[in-house]
Tab-separated table of C-alpha atoms in Angstrom:
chain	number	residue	atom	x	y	z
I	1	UNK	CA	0.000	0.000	0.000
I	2	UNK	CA	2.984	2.536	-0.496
I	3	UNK	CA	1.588	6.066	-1.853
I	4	UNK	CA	-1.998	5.560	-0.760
I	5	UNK	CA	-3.101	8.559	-0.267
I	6	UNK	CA	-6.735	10.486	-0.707
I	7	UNK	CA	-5.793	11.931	-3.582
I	8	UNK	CA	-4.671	8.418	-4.893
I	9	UNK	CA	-7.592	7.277	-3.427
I	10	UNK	CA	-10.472	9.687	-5.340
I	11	UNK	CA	-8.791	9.645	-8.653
I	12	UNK	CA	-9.256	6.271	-8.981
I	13	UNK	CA	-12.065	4.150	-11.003
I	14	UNK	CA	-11.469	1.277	-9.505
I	15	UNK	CA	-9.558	0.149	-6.708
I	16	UNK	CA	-8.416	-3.522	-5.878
I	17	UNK	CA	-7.696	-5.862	-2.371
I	18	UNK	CA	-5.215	-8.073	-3.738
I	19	UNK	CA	-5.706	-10.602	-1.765
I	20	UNK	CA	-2.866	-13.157	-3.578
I	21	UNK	CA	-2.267	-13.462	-6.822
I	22	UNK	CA	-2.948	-16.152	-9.209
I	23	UNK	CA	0.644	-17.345	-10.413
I	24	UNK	CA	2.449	-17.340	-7.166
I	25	UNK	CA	-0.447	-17.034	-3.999
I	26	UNK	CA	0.722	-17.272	-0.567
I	27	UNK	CA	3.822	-15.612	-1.257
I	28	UNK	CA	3.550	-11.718	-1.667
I	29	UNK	CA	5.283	-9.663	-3.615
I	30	UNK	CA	8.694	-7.539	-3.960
I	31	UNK	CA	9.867	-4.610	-5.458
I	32	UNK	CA	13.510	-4.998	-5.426
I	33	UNK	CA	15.188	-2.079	-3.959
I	34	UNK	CA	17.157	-0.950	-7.425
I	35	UNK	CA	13.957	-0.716	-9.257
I	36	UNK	CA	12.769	1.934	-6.845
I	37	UNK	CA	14.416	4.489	-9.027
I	38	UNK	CA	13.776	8.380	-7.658
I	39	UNK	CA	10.521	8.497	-9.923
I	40	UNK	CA	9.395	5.753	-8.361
I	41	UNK	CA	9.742	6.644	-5.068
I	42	UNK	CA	8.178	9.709	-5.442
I	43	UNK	CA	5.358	8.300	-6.525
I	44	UNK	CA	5.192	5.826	-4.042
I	45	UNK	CA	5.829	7.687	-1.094
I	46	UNK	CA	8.992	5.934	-0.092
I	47	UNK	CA	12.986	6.368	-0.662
I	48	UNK	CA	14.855	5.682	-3.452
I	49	UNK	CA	16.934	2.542	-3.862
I	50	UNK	CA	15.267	1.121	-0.596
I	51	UNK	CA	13.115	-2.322	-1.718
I	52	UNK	CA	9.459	-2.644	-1.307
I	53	UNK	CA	7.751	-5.530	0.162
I	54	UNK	CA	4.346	-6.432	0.079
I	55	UNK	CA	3.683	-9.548	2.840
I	56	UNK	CA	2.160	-12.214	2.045
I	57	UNK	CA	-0.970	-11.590	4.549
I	58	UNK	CA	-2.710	-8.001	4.660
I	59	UNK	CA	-1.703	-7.271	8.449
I	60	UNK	CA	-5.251	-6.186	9.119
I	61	UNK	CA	-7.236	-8.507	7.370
I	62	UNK	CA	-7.337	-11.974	9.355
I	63	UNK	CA	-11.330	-12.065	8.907
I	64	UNK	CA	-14.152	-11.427	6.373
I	65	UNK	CA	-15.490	-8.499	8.839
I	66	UNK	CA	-11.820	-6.991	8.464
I	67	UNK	CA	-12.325	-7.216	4.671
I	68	UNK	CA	-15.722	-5.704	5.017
I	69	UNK	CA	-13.929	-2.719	7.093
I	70	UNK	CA	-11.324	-1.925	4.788
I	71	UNK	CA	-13.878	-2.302	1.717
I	72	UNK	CA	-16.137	0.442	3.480
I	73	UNK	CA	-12.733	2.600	4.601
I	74	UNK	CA	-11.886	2.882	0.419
I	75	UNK	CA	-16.004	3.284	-0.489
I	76	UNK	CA	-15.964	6.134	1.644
I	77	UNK	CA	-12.559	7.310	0.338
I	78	UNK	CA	-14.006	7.492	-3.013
I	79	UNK	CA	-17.792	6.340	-3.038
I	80	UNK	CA	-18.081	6.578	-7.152
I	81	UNK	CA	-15.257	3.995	-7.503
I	82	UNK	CA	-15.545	0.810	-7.636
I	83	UNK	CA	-13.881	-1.502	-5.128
I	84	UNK	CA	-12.609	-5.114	-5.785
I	85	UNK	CA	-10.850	-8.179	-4.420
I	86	UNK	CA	-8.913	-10.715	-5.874
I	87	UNK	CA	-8.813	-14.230	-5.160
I	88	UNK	CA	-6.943	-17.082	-6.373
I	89	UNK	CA	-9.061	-20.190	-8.011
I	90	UNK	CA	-8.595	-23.101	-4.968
I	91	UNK	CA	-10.769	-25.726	-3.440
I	92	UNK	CA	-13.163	-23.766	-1.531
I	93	UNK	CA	-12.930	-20.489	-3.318
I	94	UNK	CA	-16.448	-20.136	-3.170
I	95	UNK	CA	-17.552	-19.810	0.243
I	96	UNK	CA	-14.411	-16.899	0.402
I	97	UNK	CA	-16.533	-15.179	-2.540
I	98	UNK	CA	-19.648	-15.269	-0.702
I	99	UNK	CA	-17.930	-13.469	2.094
I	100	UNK	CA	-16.456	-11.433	-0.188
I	101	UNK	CA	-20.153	-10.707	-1.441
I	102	UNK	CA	-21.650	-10.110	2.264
I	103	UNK	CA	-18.318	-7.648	3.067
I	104	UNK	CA	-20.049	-5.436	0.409
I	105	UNK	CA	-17.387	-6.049	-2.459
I	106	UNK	CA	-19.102	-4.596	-5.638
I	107	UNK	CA	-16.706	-7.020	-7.692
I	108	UNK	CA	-14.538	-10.428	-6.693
I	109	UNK	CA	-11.726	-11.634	-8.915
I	110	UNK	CA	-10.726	-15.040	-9.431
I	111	UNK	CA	-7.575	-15.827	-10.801
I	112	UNK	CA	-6.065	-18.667	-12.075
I	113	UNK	CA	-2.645	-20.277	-12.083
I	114	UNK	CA	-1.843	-19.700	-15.270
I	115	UNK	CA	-0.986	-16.562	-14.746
I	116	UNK	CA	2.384	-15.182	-16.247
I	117	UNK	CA	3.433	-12.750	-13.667
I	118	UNK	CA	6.915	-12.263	-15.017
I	119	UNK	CA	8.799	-11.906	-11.547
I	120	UNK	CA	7.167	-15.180	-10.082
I	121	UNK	CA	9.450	-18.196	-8.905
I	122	UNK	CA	9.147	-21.233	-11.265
I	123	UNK	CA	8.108	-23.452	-9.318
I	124	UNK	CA	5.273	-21.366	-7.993
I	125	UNK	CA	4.687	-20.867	-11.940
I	126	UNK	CA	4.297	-24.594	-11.866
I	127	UNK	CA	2.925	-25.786	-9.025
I	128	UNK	CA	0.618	-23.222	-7.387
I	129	UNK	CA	-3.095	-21.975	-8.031
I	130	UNK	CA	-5.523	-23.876	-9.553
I	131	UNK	CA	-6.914	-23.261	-12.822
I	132	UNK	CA	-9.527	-20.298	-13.365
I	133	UNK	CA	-12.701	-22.409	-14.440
I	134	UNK	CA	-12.667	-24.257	-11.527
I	135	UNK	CA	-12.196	-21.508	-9.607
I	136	UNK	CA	-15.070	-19.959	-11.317
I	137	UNK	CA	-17.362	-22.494	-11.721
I	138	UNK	CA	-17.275	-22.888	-7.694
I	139	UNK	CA	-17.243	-19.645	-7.181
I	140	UNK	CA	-20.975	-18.860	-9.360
I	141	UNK	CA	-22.384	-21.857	-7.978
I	142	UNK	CA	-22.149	-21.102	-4.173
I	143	UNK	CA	-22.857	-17.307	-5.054
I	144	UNK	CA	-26.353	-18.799	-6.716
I	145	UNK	CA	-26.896	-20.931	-3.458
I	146	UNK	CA	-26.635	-18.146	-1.149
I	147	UNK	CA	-28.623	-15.851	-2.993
I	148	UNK	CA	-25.605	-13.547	-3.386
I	149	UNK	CA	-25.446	-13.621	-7.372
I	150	UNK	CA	-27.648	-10.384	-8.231
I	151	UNK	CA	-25.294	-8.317	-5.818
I	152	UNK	CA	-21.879	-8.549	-7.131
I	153	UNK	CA	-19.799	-8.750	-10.363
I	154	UNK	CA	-17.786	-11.884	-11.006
I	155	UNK	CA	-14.829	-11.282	-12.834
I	156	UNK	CA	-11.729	-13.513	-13.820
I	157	UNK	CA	-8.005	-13.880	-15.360
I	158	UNK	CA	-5.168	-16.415	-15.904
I	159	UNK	CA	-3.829	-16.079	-19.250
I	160	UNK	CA	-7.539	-15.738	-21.524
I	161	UNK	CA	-5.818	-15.595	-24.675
I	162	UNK	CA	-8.640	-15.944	-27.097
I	163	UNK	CA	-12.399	-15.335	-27.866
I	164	UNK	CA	-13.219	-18.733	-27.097
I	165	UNK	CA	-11.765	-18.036	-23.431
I	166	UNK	CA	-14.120	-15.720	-23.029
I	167	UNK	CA	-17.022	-17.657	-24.091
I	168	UNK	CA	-16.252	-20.271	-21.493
I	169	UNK	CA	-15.573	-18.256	-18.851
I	170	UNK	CA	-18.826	-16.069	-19.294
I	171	UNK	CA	-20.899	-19.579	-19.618
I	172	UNK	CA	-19.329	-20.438	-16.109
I	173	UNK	CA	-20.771	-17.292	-14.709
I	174	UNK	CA	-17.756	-14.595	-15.223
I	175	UNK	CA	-19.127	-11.108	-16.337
I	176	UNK	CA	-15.502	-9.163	-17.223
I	177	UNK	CA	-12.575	-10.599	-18.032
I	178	UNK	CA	-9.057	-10.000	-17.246
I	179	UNK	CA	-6.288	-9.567	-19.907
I	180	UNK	CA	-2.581	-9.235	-19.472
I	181	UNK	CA	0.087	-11.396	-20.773
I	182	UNK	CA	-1.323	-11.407	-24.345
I	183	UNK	CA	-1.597	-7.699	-24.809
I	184	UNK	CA	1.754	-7.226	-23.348
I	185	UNK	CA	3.226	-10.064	-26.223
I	186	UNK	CA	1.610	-8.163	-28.173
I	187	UNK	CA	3.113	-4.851	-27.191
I	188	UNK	CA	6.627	-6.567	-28.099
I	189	UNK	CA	7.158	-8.350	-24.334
I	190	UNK	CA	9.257	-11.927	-25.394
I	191	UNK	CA	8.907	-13.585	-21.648
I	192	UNK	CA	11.885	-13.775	-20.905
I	193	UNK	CA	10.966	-13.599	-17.187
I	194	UNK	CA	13.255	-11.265	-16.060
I	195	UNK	CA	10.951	-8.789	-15.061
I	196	UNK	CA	12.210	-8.645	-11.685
I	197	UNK	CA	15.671	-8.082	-12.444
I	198	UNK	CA	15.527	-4.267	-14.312
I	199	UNK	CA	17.218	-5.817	-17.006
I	200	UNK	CA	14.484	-6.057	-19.662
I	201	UNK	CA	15.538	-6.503	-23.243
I	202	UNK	CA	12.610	-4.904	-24.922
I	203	UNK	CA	12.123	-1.731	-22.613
I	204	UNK	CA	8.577	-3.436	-21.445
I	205	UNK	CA	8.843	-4.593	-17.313
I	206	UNK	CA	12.430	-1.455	-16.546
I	207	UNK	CA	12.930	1.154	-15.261
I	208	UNK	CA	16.429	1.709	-16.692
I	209	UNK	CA	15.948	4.828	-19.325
I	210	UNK	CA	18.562	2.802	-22.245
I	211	UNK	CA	16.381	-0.417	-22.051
I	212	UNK	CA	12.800	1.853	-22.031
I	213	UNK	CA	14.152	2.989	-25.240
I	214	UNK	CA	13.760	0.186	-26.751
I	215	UNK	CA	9.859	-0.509	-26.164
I	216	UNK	CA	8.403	-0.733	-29.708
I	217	UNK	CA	4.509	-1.050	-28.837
I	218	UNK	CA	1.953	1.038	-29.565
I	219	UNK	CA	-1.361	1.381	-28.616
I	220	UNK	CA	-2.960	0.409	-31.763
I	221	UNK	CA	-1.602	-2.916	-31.185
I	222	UNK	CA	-3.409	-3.813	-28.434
I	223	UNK	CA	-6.616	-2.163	-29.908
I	224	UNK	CA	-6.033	-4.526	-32.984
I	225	UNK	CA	-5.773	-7.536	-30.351
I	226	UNK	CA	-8.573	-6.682	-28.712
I	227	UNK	CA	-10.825	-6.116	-32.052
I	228	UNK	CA	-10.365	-9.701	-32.849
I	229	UNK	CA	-11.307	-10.356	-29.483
I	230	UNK	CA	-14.713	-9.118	-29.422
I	231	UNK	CA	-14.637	-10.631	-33.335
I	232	UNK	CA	-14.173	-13.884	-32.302
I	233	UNK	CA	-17.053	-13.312	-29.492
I	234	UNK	CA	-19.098	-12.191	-31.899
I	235	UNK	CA	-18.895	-15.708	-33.731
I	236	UNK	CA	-19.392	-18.013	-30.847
I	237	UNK	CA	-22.114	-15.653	-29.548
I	238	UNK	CA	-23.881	-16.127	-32.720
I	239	UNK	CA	-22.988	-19.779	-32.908
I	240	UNK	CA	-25.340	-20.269	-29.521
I	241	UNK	CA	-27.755	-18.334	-30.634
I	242	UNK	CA	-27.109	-15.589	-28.374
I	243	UNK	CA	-27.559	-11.788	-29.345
I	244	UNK	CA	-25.441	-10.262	-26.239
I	245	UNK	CA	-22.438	-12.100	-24.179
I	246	UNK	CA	-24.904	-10.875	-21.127
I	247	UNK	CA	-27.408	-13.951	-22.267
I	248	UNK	CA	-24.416	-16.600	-22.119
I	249	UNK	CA	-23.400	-15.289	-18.585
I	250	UNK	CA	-24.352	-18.892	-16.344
I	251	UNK	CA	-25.263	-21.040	-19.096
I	252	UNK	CA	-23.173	-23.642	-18.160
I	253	UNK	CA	-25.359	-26.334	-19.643
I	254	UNK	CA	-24.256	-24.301	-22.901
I	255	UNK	CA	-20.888	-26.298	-21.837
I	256	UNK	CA	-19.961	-29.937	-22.665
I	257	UNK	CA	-16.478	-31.951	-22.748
I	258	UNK	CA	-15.133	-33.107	-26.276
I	259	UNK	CA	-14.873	-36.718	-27.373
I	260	UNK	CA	-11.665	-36.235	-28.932
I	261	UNK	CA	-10.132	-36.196	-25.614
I	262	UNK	CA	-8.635	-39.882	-25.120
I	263	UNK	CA	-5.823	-39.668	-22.975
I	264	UNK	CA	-5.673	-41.897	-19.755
I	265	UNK	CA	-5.787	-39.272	-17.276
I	266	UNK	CA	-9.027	-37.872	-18.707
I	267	UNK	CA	-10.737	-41.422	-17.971
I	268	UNK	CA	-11.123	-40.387	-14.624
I	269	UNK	CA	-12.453	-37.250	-14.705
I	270	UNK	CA	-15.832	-36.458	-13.877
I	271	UNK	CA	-16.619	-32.465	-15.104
I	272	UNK	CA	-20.303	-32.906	-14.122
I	273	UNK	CA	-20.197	-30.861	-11.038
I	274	UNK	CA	-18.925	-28.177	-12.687
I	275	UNK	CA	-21.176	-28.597	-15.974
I	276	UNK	CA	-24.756	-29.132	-14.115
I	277	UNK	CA	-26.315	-25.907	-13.028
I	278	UNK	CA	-27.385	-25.565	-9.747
I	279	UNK	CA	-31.333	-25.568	-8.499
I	280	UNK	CA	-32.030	-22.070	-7.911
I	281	UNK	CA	-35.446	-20.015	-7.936
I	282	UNK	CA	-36.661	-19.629	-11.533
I	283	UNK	CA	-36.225	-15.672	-11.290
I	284	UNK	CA	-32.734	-15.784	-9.628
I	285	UNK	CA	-30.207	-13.876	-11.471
I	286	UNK	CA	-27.458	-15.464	-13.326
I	287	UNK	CA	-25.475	-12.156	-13.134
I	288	UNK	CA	-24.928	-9.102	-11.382
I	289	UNK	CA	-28.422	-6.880	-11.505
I	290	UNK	CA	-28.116	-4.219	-8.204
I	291	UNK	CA	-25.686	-2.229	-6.478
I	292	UNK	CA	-24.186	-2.756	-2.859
I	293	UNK	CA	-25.655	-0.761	-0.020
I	294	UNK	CA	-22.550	0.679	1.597
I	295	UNK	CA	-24.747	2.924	3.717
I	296	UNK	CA	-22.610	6.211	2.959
I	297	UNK	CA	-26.179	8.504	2.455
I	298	UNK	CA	-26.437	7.696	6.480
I	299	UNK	CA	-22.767	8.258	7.194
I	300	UNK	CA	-22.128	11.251	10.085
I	301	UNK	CA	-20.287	12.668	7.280
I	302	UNK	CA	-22.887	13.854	5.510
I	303	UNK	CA	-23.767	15.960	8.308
I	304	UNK	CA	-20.059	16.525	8.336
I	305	UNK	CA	-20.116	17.832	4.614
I	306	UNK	CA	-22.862	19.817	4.798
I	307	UNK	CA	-21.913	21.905	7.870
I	308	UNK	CA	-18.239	22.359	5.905
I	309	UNK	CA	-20.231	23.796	3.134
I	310	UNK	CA	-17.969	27.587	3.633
I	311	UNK	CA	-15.242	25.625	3.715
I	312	UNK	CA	-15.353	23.166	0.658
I	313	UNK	CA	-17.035	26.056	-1.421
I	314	UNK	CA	-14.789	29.356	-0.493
I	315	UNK	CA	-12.549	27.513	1.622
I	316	UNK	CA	-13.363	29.716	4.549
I	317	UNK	CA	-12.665	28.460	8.167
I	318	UNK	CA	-15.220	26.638	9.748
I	319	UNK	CA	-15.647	24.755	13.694
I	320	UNK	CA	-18.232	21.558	14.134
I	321	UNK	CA	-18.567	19.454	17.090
I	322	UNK	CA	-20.870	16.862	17.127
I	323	UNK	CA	-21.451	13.293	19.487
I	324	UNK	CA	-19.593	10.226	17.945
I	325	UNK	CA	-20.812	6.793	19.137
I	326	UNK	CA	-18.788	3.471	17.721
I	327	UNK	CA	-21.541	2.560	15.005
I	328	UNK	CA	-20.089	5.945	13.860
I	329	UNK	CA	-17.125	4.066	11.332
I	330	UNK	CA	-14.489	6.014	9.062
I	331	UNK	CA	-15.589	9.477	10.319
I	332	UNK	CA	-14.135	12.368	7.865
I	333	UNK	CA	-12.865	10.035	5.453
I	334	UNK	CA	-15.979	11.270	3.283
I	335	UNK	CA	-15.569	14.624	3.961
I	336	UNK	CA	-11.505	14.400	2.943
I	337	UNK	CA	-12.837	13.043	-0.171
I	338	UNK	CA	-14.676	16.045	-1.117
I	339	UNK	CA	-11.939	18.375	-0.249
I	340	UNK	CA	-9.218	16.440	-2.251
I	341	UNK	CA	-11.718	16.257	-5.059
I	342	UNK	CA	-11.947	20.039	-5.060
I	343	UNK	CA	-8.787	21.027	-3.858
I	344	UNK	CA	-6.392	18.006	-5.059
I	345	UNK	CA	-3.381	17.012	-3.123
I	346	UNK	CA	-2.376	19.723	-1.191
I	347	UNK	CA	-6.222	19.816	0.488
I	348	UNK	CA	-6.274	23.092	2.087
I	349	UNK	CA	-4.675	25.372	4.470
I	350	UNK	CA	-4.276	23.743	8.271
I	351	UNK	CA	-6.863	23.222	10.154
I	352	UNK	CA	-9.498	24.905	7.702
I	353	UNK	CA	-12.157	22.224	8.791
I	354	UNK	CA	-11.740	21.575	12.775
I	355	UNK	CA	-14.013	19.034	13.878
I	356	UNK	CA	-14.135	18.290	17.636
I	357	UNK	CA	-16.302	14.908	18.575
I	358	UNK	CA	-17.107	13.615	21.897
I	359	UNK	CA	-18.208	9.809	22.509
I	360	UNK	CA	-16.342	6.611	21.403
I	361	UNK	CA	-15.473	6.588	17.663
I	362	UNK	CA	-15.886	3.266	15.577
I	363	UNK	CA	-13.436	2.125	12.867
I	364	UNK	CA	-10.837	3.270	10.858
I	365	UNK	CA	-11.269	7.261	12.710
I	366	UNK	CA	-9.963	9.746	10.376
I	367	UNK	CA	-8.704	7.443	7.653
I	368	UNK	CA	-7.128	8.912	4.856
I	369	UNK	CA	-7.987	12.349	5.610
I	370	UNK	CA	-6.000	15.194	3.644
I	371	UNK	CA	-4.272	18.170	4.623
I	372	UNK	CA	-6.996	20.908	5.866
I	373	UNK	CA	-8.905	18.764	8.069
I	374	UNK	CA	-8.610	18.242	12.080
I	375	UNK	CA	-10.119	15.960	13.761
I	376	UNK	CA	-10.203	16.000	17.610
I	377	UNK	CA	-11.881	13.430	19.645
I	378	UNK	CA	-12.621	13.508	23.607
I	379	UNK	CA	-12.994	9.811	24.063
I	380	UNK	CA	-11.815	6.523	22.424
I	381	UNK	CA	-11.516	5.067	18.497
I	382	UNK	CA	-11.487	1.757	17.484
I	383	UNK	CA	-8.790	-0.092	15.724
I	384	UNK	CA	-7.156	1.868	12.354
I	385	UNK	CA	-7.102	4.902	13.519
I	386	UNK	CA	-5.780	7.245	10.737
């Protein structure tokens, strides 16, 4: 989470709990400290030439209701973005995704193992994750059984290559789909899998100025790419019988296994749990139809906002104090929202907004706030304060 900030935070159209990642989960992630060049760290909010580790476990998420409270800490930080979390396609994927539905996720990812994050260790390459459609199919099924379905977008990833990926994955319940490693081939990346190292011969995955030089893709490539996408769509769509890909989202009795597969370890498989649909009520949505209630029209900061109104408007000083009890959660993160979405990053002058609460404060007091707004409470907080 290095260079968070609210005005990272409200600029953003979508912002993603990586939870692990397909290729390698369990093992976080590493920016090695001579790829933190000053850019970088600037950017960032760190120093340059010092390494940057992501852990393997979010330190304060060891529960779905943690999940839930960081998912409503970035909702309020920016309430028109939307706010994922990724997951990697395992046995039991599903019931995580349900949580993931309850926590008030508006979209879960599920990724598969054939992902081809460049800096990964071979043998996690080989030998971790599970493939996406398993993943998926679990994942759309216990959704459907909980009568979660209607509330959240599924999403997925794991090296979709073609049209025909996308087909499959939307019959197994997947509504957007996630492409990487093709449109960086075809930007002119070779895998070479050195991504990690700075030393990247074809300017794609460095930092190093001499190597960026040599980066030959354009944009029009991967518009091209993504044309015959949609093309090939098109065709399969029509194929079923089906006018939009939002008609083939579920259909997985659309789905069947070939009979040119004769190889002795497919004589054991059995696909039908994955191929059956699941008994549901005959008007239960197949795909995402409403929005989450995140409960941000009955957040104290709308009184918050509105008695700021001087302040956010001619940025004139202005004094509120108000009772704060703990059902009370991320108090002024919504109201540091609106004044880094008028006022940018540098929010406004000190203590242009004072705010002084009495009670006990819930969650995540004062999260994110920018520069411009004081909080002062007379009482106690909950956990994440700032």
């Amino acid at each position: 989470r290095f260079g968070v900030t609210s005005e990272y935070l409200t600029n953003a159209d979508d912002i993603q709990i990586k939870m692990a990642q397909g290729a390698k989960p369990g093992e976080g992630g590493q920016l090695p400290a001579h790829k933190v060049y000053p850019w970088v760290a600037k950017t960032r909010h760190s120093t340059p030439g010092v390494g940057l580790i992501s852990p393997p476990p979010h330190h304060d998420i060891y529960s779905i209701e943690d999940l839930a409270q960081l998912i409503h800490d970035l909702k309020n930080s920016n309430p028109a973005a939307r706010i994922h979390v990724k997951l990697v396609a395992e046995v039991g994927v599903g019931t995580v995704a349900a949580g993931v539905a309850k926590a008030k996720s508006d979209v879960v990812l599920i990724s598969g193992h054939d992902g081809g994050t460049g800096a990964s260790p071979l043998t996690s390459l080989k030998h971790a994750g599970g493939p996406w459609e398993l993943g998926l199919a679990e994942t759309q099924q216990t959704l459907l059984l909980n009568g979660l379905r209607d509330r959240i977008v599924v999403q997925t990833d794991g090296q979709l290559k073609t049209g025909r990926d996308v087909i499959v994955a939307a019959l197994l319940g997947a509504e957007e789909f996630g492409f990487a490693t093709a449109p960086l081939v075809v930007s002119g990346c070779i895998m070479m899998r050195v991504c990690h190292l700075d030393t990247c011969p074809v300017g794609v995955a460095t930092q190093n100025p001499v190597l960026r030089e040599r980066f030959s893709g354009q944009p029009e490539f991967v518009e091209n790419f993504m044309r015959y996408i949609a093309e090939e769509v098109r065709e399969y769509l029509a194929a079923l019988g089906y006018r939009t890909l939002e008609e083939a989202i579920g259909r997985v009795e659309r789905l069947d296994t070939s009979a040119a597969i004769d190889h002795w370890k497919a004589s054991g498989l059995d696909l039908t749990p994955i191929l059956t649909p699941v008994v549901v009520r005959a008007d239960a949505a197949l795909h995402n139809t409403t929005t989450q209630d995140h409960g941000l029209d009955r957040a104290l900061d709308q009184w918050l906002i509105e008695g700021a109104a001087p302040a956010l408007d001619d940025a004139e000083p202005v004094r509120l104090r108000h009772l704060i009890r703990n059902v009370n959660r991320t108090v002024g993160t919504l109201l540091g929202h609106e004044v880094t979405k008028r006022y940018g990053g540098e929010g406004l002058p000190e203590d242009t907004i004072e705010v002084d609460l009495v009670g006990s404060a819930g969650n995540s007091f004062g999260a994110f706030i920018p520069r411009g707004v004081t909080l002062r409470l007379e009482g106690d907080a909950n956990d994440y304060v700032g």
